[in-house]
Each structure stands twice: as structure tokens, then as C-alpha cells.
Amino acid sequence: MEPGDDWAVDRRPNLLLRMRARAALRAYDEAEKPYRCLVWEMESLEAEREALLQSLVARHRAKKDGADDLESVSAELQRINERFYELSEPWEKAEAAMKSAYAATQRVLRDLGFRERPAGAKPPEGLS
């Protein structure tokens, strides 16, 4: 967010505030990477589980399912659920880190005086 288009800042930040902002944004970036990877993996697992269930339903409707088919689907669902369980602890940690990093960036933005500029308003003199 740069002051200008849709955002305004009350005053120019001093050196300490700029350092805090840089540290907060770096921490946010570091927290976001593992979080995004976990989100991607969990979404992939969910899609895999959904596709597996859809294929089972389709085979059942076509009356082509047998006991062996059900066993293989059950085993695959068990594998997916175990992977979800393995991801639960890293997910909780990543989510907590993201919440903490987000709160830190919001504090810095508030301290900087960032706020949304009303439509059509001009920036204060010397701040753009």
C-alpha cells in the first residue's frame, strides 16, 4: 500500500516506524509462505477426496462397484484422512503465525496513519 491512489497517510514515517514496517512485512512474508503451501496441499487433498467419492458414487449408480472396489476406495480415503491429520499441527502453527504477522502489520499501518481515502479526496500537501 503506497500513499496515493486509494490510501492516505497522516504524516511521513520516522526511521523507527519505517524499520518496524519493514520488519512486520518481512515477518508477514515469512509466515505467508508455509501457510500458502499448506493451504495448497490441503485443497489438493480435498479435491482428491472429492474426486474419489464422486467416482465411487458414479460406479455405484452404474452398479459396477464390488467389495474390492469399496476396499480400495476405503484405503485411499484412509490415506487422505491420515495426511489431513498429519497436517493439522503444522496448520495450527502456520495459522497462528499468519494471525500474529497480520496483527503486527495492521498495528504498523495504524501507527503510520494509513487509512482509506474517500473517493475524490486529494492527499494532504507534501504527502502523496
Coordinates of C-alpha atoms in Angstrom, one line a residue:
M1 CA 0.0 0.0 0.0
E2 CA 1.6 3.2 -1.1
P3 CA 0.0 6.5 -0.2
G4 CA -1.6 7.8 -3.4
D5 CA -4.3 6.2 -5.3
D6 CA -6.7 4.8 -2.7
W7 CA -4.8 5.3 0.6
A8 CA -3.7 8.3 2.6
V9 CA -1.2 8.7 5.4
D10 CA -1.3 11.3 8.1
R11 CA 2.4 12.0 8.3
R12 CA 5.7 10.9 7.0
P13 CA 7.1 7.9 9.0
N14 CA 10.2 8.4 11.0
L15 CA 13.1 5.9 10.8
L16 CA 11.9 3.8 13.7
L17 CA 8.5 3.4 12.1
R18 CA 9.9 2.5 8.7
M19 CA 12.1 -0.1 10.4
R20 CA 9.1 -1.5 12.2
A21 CA 7.1 -1.6 8.9
R22 CA 10.0 -3.4 7.1
A23 CA 10.3 -6.0 9.9
A24 CA 6.5 -6.5 10.1
L25 CA 6.2 -7.0 6.3
R26 CA 9.2 -9.4 6.3
A27 CA 7.6 -11.4 9.1
Y28 CA 4.3 -11.5 7.2
D29 CA 6.1 -12.7 4.1
E30 CA 7.9 -15.4 6.0
A31 CA 4.7 -16.6 7.7
E32 CA 2.7 -16.5 4.5
K33 CA 5.0 -18.9 2.5
P34 CA 4.4 -22.0 4.7
Y35 CA 0.8 -21.1 5.1
R36 CA 0.1 -20.9 1.4
C37 CA 1.9 -24.2 0.9
L38 CA -0.3 -25.9 3.5
V39 CA -3.4 -24.3 2.0
W40 CA -2.4 -25.6 -1.4
E41 CA -1.7 -29.1 -0.1
M42 CA -5.0 -29.2 1.9
E43 CA -7.0 -28.0 -1.1
S44 CA -5.3 -30.7 -3.2
L45 CA -6.2 -33.4 -0.7
E46 CA -9.8 -32.1 -0.5
A47 CA -10.1 -32.2 -4.3
E48 CA -8.6 -35.7 -4.4
R49 CA -11.0 -36.9 -1.8
E50 CA -13.9 -35.3 -3.6
A51 CA -12.9 -36.9 -6.9
L52 CA -12.6 -40.3 -5.2
L53 CA -16.0 -40.0 -3.7
Q54 CA -17.5 -38.8 -7.0
S55 CA -16.1 -41.8 -8.8
L56 CA -17.4 -44.2 -6.2
V57 CA -20.9 -42.7 -6.4
A58 CA -20.8 -42.9 -10.2
R59 CA -19.7 -46.5 -10.1
H60 CA -22.4 -47.3 -7.6
R61 CA -25.1 -45.7 -9.7
A62 CA -23.8 -47.7 -12.7
K63 CA -24.0 -50.9 -10.5
K64 CA -20.3 -51.6 -11.2
D65 CA -19.0 -51.5 -7.7
G66 CA -17.8 -54.5 -5.8
A67 CA -16.3 -55.3 -2.4
D68 CA -12.8 -55.0 -3.8
D69 CA -13.6 -51.5 -5.2
L70 CA -15.0 -50.4 -1.9
E71 CA -11.9 -51.7 -0.1
S72 CA -9.6 -49.8 -2.4
V73 CA -11.6 -46.6 -2.0
S74 CA -11.7 -47.0 1.8
A75 CA -7.9 -47.5 1.9
E76 CA -7.4 -44.4 -0.3
L77 CA -9.8 -42.3 1.9
Q78 CA -7.9 -43.5 5.0
R79 CA -4.6 -42.4 3.4
I80 CA -6.1 -39.0 2.7
N81 CA -7.5 -38.6 6.1
E82 CA -4.2 -39.6 7.7
R83 CA -2.5 -36.9 5.7
F84 CA -5.0 -34.3 6.8
Y85 CA -4.3 -35.4 10.4
E86 CA -0.5 -35.1 9.8
L87 CA -1.1 -31.5 8.5
S88 CA -3.2 -30.5 11.5
E89 CA -0.4 -29.4 13.8
P90 CA 1.6 -27.6 11.1
W91 CA -1.6 -25.9 10.0
E92 CA -2.4 -24.7 13.5
K93 CA 1.2 -23.3 13.8
A94 CA 1.1 -21.6 10.4
E95 CA -2.4 -20.2 11.0
A96 CA -1.2 -18.7 14.4
A97 CA 1.9 -17.3 12.7
M98 CA -0.2 -15.7 10.0
K99 CA -2.6 -14.2 12.5
S100 CA 0.3 -12.8 14.5
A101 CA 2.0 -11.3 11.4
Y102 CA -1.3 -9.9 10.2
A103 CA -1.9 -8.2 13.5
A104 CA 1.7 -6.8 13.5
T105 CA 1.3 -5.3 10.1
Q106 CA -2.1 -3.8 11.0
R107 CA -0.5 -2.1 14.1
V108 CA 2.3 -0.7 11.9
L109 CA -0.2 0.6 9.3
R110 CA -2.3 2.2 12.0
D111 CA 0.7 3.8 13.6
L112 CA 1.7 5.1 10.2
G113 CA -1.7 6.6 9.9
F114 CA -2.8 4.7 6.8
R115 CA -6.4 5.0 6.1
E116 CA -8.6 4.6 3.0
R117 CA -9.0 7.9 1.2
P118 CA -12.6 8.9 0.4
A119 CA -13.3 8.8 -3.4
G120 CA -12.3 12.1 -5.0
A121 CA -10.3 13.4 -2.0
K122 CA -6.9 14.8 -2.6
P123 CA -3.8 13.9 -0.5
P124 CA -2.5 16.4 2.1
E125 CA 0.1 18.8 0.9
G126 CA 3.5 17.2 0.6
L127 CA 2.1 13.7 1.1
S128 CA 1.2 11.8 -2.0

